[in-house]
JSON list of C-alpha atoms in Angstrom, two decimals:
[
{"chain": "G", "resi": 1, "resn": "UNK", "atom": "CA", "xyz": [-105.23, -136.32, -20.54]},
{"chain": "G", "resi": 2, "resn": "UNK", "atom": "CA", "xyz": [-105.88, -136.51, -16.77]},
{"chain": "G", "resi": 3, "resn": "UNK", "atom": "CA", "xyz": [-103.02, -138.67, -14.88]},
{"chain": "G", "resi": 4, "resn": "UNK", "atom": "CA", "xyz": [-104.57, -141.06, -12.23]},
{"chain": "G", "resi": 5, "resn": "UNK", "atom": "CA", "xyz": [-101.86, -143.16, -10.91]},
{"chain": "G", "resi": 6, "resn": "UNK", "atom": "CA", "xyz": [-99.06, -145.31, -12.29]},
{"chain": "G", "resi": 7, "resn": "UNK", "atom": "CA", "xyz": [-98.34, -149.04, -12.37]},
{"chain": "G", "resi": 8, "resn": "UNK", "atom": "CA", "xyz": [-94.96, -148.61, -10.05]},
{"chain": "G", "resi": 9, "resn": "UNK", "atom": "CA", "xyz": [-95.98, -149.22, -6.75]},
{"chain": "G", "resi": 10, "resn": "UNK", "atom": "CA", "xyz": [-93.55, -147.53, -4.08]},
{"chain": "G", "resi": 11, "resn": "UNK", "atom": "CA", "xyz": [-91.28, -149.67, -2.00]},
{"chain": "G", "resi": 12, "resn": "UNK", "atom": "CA", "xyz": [-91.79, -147.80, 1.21]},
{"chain": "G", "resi": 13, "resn": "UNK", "atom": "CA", "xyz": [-94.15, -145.02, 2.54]},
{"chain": "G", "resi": 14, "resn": "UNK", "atom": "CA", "xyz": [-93.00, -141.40, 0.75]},
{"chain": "G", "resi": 15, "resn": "UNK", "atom": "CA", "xyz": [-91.73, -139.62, 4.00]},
{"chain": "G", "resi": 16, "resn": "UNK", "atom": "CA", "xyz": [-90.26, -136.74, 2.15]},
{"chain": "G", "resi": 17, "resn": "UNK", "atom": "CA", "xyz": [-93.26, -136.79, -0.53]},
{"chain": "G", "resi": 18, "resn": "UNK", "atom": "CA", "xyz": [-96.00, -136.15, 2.22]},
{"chain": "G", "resi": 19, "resn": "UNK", "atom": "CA", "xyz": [-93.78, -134.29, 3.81]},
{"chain": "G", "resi": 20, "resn": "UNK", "atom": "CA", "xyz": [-93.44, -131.84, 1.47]},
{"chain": "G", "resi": 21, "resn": "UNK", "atom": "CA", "xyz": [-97.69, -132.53, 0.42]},
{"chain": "G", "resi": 22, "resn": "UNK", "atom": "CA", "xyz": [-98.24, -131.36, 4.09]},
{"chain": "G", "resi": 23, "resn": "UNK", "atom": "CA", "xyz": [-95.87, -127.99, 4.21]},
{"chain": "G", "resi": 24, "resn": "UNK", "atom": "CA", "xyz": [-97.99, -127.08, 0.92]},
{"chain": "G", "resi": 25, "resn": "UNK", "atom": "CA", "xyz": [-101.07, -127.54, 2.29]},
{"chain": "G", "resi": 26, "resn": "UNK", "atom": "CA", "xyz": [-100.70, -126.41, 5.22]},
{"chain": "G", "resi": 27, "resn": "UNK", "atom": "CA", "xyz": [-99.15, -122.67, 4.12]},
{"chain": "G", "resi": 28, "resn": "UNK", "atom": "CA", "xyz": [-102.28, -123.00, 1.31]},
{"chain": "G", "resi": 29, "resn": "UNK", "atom": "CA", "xyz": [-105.17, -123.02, 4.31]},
{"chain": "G", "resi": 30, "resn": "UNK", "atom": "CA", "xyz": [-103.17, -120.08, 5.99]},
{"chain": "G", "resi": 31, "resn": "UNK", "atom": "CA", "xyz": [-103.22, -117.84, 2.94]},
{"chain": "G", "resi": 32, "resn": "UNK", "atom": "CA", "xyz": [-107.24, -118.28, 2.89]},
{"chain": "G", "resi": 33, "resn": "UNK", "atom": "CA", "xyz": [-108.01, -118.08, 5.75]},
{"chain": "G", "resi": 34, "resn": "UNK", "atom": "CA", "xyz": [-106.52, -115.14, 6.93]},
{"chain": "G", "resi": 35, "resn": "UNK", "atom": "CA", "xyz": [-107.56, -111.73, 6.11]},
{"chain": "G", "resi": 36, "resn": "UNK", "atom": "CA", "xyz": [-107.56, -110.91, 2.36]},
{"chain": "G", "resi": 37, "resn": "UNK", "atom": "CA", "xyz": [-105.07, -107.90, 2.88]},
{"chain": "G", "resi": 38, "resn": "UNK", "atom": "CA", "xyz": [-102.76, -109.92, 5.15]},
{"chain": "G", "resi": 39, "resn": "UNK", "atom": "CA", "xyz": [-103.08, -112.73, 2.36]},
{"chain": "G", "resi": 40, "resn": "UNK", "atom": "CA", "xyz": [-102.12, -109.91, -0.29]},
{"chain": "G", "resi": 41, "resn": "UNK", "atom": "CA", "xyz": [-99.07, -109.00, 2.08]},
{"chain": "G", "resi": 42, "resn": "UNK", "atom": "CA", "xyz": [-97.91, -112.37, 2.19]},
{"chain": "G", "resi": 43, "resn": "UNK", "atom": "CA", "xyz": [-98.44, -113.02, -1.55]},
{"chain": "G", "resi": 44, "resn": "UNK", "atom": "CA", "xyz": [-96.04, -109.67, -2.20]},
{"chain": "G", "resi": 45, "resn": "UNK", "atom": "CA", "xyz": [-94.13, -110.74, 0.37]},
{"chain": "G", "resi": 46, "resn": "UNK", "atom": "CA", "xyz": [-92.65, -114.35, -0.40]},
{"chain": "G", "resi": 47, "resn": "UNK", "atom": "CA", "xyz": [-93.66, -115.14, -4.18]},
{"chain": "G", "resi": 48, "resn": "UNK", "atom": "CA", "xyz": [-91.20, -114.68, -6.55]},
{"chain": "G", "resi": 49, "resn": "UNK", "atom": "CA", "xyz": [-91.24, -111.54, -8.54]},
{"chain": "G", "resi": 50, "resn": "UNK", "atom": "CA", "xyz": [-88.68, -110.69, -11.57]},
{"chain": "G", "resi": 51, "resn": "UNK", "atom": "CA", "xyz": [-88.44, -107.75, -12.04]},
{"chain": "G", "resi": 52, "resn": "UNK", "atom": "CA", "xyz": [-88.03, -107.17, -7.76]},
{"chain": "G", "resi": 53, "resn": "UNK", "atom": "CA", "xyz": [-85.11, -110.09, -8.02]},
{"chain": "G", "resi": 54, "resn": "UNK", "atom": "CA", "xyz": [-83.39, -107.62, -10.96]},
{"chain": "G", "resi": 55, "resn": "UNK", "atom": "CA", "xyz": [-83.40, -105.19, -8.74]},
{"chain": "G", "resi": 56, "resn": "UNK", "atom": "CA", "xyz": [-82.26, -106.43, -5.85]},
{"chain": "G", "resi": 57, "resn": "UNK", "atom": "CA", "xyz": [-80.15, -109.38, -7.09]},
{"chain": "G", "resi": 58, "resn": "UNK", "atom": "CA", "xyz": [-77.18, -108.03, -5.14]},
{"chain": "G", "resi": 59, "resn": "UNK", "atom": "CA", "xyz": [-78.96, -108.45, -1.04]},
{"chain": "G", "resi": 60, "resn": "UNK", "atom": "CA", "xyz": [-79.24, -112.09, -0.15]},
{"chain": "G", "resi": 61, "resn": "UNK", "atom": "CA", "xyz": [-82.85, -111.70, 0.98]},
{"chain": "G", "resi": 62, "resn": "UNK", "atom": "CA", "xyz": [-83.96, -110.62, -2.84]},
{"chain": "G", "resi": 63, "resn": "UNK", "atom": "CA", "xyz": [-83.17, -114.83, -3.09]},
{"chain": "G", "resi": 64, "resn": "UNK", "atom": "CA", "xyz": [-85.82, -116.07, -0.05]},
{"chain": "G", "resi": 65, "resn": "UNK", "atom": "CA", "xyz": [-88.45, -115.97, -2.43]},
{"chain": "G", "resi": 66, "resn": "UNK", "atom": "CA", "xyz": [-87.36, -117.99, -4.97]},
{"chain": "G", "resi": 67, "resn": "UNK", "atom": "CA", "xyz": [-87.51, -120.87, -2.35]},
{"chain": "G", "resi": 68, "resn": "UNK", "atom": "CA", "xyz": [-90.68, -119.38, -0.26]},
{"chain": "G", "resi": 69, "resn": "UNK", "atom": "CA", "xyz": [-92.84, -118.86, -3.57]},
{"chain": "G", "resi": 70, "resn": "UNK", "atom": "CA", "xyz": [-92.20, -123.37, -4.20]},
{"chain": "G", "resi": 71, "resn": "UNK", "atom": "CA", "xyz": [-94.61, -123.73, -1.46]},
{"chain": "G", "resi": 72, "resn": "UNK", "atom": "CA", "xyz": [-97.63, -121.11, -1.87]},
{"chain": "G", "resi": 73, "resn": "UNK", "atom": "CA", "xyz": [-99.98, -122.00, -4.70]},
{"chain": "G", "resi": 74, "resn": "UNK", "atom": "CA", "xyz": [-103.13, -119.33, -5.56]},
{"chain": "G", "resi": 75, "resn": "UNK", "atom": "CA", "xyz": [-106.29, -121.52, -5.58]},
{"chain": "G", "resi": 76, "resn": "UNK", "atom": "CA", "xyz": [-107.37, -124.62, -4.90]},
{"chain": "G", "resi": 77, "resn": "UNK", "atom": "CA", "xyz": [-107.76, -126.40, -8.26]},
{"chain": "G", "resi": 78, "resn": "UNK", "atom": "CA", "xyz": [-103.61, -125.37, -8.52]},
{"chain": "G", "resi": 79, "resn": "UNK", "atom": "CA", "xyz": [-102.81, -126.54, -5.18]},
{"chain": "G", "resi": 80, "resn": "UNK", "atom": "CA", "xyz": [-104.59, -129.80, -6.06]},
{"chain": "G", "resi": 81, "resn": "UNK", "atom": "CA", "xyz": [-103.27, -130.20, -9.54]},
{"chain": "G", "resi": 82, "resn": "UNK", "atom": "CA", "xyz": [-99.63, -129.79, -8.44]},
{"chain": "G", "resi": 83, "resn": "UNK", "atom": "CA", "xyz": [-100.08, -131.88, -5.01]},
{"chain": "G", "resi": 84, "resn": "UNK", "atom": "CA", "xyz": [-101.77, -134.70, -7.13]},
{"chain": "G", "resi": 85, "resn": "UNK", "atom": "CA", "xyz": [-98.62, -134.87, -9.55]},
{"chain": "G", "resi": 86, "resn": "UNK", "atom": "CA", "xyz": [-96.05, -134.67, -6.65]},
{"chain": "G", "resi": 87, "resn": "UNK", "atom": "CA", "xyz": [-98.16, -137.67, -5.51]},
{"chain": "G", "resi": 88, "resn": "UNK", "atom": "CA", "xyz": [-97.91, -139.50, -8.87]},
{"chain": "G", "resi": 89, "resn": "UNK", "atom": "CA", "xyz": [-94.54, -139.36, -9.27]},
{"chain": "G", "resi": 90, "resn": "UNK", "atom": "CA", "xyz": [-92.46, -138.73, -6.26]},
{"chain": "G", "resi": 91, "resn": "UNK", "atom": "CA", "xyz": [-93.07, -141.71, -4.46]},
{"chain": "G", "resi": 92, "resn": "UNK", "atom": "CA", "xyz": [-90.65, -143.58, -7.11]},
{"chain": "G", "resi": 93, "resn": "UNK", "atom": "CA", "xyz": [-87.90, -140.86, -7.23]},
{"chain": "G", "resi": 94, "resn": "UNK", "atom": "CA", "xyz": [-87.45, -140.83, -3.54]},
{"chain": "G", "resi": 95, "resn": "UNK", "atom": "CA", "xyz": [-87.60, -144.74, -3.45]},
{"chain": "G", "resi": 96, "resn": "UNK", "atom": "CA", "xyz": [-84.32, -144.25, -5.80]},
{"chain": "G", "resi": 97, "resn": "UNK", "atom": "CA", "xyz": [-83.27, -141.14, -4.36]},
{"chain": "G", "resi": 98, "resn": "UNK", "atom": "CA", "xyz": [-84.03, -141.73, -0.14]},
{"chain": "G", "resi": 99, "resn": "UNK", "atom": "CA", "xyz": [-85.76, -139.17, 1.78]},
{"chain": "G", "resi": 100, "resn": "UNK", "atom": "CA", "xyz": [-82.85, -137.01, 2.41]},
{"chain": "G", "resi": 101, "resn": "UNK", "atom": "CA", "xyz": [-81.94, -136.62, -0.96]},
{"chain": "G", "resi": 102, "resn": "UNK", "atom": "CA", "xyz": [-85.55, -136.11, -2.13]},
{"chain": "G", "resi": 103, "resn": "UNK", "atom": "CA", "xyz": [-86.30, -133.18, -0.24]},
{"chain": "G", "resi": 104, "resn": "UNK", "atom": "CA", "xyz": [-82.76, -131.72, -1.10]},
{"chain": "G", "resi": 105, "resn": "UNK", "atom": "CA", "xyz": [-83.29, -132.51, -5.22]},
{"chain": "G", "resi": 106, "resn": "UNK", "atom": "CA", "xyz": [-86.88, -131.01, -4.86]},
{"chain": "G", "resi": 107, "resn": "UNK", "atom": "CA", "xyz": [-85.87, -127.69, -3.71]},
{"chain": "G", "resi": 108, "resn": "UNK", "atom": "CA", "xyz": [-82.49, -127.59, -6.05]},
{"chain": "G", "resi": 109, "resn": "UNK", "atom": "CA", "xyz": [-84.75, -127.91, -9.01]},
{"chain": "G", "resi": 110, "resn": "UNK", "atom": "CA", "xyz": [-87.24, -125.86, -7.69]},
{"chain": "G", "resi": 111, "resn": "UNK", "atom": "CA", "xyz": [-84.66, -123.16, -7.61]},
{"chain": "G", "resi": 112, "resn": "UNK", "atom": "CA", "xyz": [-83.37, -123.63, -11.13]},
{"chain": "G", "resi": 113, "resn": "UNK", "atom": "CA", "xyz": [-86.87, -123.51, -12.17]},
{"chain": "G", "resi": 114, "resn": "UNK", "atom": "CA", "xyz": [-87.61, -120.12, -10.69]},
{"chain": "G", "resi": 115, "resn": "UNK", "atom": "CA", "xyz": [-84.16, -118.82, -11.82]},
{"chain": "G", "resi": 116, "resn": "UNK", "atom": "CA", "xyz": [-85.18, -119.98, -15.51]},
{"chain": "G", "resi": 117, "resn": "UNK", "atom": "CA", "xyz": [-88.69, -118.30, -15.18]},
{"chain": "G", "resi": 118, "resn": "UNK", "atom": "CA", "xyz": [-86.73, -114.56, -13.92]},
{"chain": "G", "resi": 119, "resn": "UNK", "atom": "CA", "xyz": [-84.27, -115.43, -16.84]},
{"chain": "G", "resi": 120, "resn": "UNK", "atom": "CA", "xyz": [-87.09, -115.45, -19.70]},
{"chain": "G", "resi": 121, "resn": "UNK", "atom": "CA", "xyz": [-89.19, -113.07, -17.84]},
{"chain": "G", "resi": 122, "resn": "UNK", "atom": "CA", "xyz": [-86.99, -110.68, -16.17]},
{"chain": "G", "resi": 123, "resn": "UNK", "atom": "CA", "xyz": [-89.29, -107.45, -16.37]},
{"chain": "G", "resi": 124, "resn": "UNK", "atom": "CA", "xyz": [-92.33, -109.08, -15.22]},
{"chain": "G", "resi": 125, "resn": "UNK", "atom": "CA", "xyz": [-94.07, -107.77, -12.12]},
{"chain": "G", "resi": 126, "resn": "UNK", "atom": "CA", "xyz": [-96.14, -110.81, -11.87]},
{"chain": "G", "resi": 127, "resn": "UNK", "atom": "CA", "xyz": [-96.12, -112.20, -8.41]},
{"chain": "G", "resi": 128, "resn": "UNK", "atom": "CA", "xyz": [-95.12, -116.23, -9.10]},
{"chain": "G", "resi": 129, "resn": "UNK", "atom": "CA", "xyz": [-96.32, -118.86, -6.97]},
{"chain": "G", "resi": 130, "resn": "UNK", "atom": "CA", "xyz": [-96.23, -122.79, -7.08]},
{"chain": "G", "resi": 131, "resn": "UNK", "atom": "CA", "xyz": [-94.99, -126.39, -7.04]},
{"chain": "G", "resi": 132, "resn": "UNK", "atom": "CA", "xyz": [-94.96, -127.02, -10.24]},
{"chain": "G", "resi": 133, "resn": "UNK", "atom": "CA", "xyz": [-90.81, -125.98, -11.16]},
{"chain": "G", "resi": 134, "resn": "UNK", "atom": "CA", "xyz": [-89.70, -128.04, -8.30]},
{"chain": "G", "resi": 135, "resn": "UNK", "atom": "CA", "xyz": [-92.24, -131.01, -9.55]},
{"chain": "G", "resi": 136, "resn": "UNK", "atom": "CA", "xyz": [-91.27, -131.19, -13.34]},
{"chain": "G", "resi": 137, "resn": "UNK", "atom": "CA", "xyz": [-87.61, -132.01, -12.18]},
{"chain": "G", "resi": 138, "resn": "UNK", "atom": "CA", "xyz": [-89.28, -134.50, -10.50]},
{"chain": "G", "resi": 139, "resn": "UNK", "atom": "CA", "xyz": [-91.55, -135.78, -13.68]},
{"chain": "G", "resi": 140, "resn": "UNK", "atom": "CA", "xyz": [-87.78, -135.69, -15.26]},
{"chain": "G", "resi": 141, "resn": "UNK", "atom": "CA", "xyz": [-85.88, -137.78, -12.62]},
{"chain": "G", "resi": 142, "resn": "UNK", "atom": "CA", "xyz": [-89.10, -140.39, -13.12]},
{"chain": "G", "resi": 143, "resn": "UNK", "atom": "CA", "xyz": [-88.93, -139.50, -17.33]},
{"chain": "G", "resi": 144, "resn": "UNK", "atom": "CA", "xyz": [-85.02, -141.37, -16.56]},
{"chain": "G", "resi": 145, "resn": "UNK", "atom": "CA", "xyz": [-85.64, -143.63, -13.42]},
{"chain": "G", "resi": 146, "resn": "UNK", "atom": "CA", "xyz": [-88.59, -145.67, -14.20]},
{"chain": "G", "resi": 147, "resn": "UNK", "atom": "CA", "xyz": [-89.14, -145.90, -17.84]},
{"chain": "G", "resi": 148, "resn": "UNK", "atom": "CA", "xyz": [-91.07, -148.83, -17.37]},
{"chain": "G", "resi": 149, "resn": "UNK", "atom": "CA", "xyz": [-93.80, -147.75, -15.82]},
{"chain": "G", "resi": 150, "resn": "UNK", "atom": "CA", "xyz": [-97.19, -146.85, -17.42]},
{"chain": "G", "resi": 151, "resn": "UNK", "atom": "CA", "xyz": [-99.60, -143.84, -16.39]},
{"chain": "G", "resi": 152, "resn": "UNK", "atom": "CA", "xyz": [-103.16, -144.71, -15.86]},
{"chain": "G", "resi": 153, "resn": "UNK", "atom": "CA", "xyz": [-104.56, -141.57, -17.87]},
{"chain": "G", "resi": 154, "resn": "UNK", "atom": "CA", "xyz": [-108.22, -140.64, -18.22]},
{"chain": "G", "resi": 155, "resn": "UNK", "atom": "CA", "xyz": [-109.43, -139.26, -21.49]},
{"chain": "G", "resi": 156, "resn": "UNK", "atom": "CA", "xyz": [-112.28, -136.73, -20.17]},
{"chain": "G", "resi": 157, "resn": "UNK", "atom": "CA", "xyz": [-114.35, -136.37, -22.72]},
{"chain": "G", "resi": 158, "resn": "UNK", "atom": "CA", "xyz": [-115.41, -139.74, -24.05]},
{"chain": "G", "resi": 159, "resn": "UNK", "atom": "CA", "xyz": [-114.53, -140.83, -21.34]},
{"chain": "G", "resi": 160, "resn": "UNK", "atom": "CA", "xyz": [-112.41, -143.91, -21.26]},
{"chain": "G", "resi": 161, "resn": "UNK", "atom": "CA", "xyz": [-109.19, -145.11, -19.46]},
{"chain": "G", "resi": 162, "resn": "UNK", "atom": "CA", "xyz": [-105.97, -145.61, -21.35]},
{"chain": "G", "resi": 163, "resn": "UNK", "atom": "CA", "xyz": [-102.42, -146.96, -20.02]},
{"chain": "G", "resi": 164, "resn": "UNK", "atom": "CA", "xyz": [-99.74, -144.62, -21.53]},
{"chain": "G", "resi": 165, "resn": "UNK", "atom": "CA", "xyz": [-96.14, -145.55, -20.92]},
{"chain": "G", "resi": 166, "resn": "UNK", "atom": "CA", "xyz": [-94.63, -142.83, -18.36]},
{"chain": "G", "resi": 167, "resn": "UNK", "atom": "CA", "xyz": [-91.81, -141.75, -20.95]},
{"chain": "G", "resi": 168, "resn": "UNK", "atom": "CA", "xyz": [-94.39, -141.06, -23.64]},
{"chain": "G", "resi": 169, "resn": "UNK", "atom": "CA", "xyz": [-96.68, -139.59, -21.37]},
{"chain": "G", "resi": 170, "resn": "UNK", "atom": "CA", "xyz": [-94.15, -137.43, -19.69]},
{"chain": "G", "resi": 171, "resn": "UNK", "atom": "CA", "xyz": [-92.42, -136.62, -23.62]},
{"chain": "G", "resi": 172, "resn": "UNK", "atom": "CA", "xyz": [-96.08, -135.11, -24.69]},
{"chain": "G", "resi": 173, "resn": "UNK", "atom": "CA", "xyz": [-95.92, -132.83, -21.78]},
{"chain": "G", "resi": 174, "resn": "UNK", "atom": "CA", "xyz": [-92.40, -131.87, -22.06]},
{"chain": "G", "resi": 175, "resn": "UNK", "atom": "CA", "xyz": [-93.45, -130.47, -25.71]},
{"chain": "G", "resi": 176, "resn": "UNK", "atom": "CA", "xyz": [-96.79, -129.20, -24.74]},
{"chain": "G", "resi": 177, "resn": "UNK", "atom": "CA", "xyz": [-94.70, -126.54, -21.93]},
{"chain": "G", "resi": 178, "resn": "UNK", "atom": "CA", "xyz": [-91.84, -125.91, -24.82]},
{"chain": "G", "resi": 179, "resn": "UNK", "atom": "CA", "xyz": [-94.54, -125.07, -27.37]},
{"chain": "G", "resi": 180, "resn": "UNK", "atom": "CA", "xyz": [-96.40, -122.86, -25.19]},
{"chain": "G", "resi": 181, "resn": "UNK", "atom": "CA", "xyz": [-92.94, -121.51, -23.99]},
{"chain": "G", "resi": 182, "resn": "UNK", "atom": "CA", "xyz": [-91.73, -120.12, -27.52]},
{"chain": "G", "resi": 183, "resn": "UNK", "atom": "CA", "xyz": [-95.21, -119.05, -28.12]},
{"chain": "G", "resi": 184, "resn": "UNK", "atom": "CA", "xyz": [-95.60, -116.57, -25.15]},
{"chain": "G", "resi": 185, "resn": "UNK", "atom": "CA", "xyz": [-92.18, -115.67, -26.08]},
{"chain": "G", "resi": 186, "resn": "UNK", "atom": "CA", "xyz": [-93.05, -114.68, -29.82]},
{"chain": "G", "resi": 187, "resn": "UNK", "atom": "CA", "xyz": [-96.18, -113.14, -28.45]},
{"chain": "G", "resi": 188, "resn": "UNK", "atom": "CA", "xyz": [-94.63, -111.17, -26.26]},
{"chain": "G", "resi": 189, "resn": "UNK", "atom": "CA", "xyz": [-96.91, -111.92, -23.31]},
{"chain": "G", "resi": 190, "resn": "UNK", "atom": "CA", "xyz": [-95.93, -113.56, -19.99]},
{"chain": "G", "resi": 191, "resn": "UNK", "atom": "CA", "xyz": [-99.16, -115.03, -18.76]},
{"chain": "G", "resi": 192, "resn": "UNK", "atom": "CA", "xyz": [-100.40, -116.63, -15.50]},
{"chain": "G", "resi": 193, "resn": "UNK", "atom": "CA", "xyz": [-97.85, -120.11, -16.21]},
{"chain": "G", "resi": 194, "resn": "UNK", "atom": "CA", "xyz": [-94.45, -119.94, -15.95]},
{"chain": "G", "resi": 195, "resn": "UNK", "atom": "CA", "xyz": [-93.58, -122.38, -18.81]},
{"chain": "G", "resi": 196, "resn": "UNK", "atom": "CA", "xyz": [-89.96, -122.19, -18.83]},
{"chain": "G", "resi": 197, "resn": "UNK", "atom": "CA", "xyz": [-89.99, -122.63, -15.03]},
{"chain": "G", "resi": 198, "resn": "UNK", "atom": "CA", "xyz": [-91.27, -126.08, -16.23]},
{"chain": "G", "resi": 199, "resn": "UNK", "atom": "CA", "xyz": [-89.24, -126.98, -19.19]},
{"chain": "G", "resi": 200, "resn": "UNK", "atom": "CA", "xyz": [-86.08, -125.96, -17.41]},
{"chain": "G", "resi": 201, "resn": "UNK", "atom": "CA", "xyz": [-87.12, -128.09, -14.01]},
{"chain": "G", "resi": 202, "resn": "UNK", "atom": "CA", "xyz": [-87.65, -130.82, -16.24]},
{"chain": "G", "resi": 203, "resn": "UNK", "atom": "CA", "xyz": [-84.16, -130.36, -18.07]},
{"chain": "G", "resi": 204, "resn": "UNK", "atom": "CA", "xyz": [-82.83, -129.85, -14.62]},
{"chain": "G", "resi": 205, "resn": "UNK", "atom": "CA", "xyz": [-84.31, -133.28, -13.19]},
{"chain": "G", "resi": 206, "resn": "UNK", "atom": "CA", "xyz": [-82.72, -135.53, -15.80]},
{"chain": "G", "resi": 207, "resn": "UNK", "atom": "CA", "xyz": [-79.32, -133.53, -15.61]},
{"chain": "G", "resi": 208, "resn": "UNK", "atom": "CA", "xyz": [-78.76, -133.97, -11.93]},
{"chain": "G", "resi": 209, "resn": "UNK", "atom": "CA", "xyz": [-80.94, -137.48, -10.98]},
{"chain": "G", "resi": 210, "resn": "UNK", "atom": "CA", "xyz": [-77.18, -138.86, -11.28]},
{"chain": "G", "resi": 211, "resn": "UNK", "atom": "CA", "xyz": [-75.97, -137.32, -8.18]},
{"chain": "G", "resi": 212, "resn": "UNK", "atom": "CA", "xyz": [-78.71, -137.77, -6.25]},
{"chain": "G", "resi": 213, "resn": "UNK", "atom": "CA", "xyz": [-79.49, -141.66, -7.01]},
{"chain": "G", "resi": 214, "resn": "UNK", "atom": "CA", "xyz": [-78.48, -144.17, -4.22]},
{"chain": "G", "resi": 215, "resn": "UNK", "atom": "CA", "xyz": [-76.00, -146.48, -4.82]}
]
């Protein structure tokens, strides 16, 4: 199921949504189009690694990257995918939430996402980069905060258009991540996703949407 849009039209233009959309994109073109080994540098450089943040959990910059590696995505189709879903769903939150608090949720879950990910994973020398921790706490502020709405989904290979309500929607994807997540754990394999980046962003965004809703 491909998510288009959703029924919940925003109450104001997403500052902190494009905002954050634009920082993305813009550190995306500089990783391709500079130089491939300066592009490898950087990669090394500011993703998040595990088994580097084991070893160095006791110098303050070991933490940078767990903040630096939420805005550097490694193609386009991933850059797109995760942009697209920020799109979808965090012009609501922030309507609830107000710019300020938006930007500051987005990169607390993004954290606890990329702590979760070194947690599960804590040998891995695989360099981790992208959106998508800091976005599923934002898919689980919306899973809480607008139940109502529906998610215009398309069905790709009849294909047809189907409205699927949001909490539904959003439940399907929460267990798609947690099955995938116990099954590269039994397997013993860590892969090119960080699942429980995901399932523990989610968890995160309906723990703490609470303190970060306006009055």
């Amino acid at each position: 199921m491909i998510p288009l849009r959703d029924t919940v039209q925003s109450k104001k233009v997403p500052v902190a949504t494009l905002f954050i959309i634009a920082i993305n994109v813009i550190v995306f073109i500089n990783q391709v189009t500079m130089p491939y080994d300066e592009s490898l540098s950087m990669i090394y450089k500011y993703a998040f690694i595990p088994s580097r943040f084991l070893k160095g959990m006791n110098h303050l910059e070991s933490y940078i990257p767990l903040f630096t590696s939420m805005f550097m995505h490694g193609d386009i189709l991933h850059i797109l995918s995760n942009m697209w879903s920020l799109w979808l769903f965090g012009d609501n939150v922030e309507d609830y939430m107000g710019t300020f608090r938006f930007i500051v949720f987005y990169i607390l879950v993004g954290l606890i996402a990329g702590f979760a990910h070194f947690v599960f994973n804590p040998m891995s020398d695989l360099p981790t980069v992208g959106a998508s921790g800091a976005i599923a706490g934002v898919m689980g502020a919306y899973f809480i905060m607008v139940p109502h709405s529906r998610i215009i989904t398309l069905i790709p290979f009849f294909p047809f258009f189907i409205r699927v309500p949001s909490q539904i929607f959003l439940l399907i994807w929460f267990i798609t991540q947690l099955r995938s997540g116990i099954m590269s754990g039994i397997s013993g394999t860590v892969g090119g996703v960080a699942w429980w980046a995901h399932i523990f962003g989610f968890l995160g965004g309906i723990i703490l949407y609470k303190k970060f809703r306006r009055e």
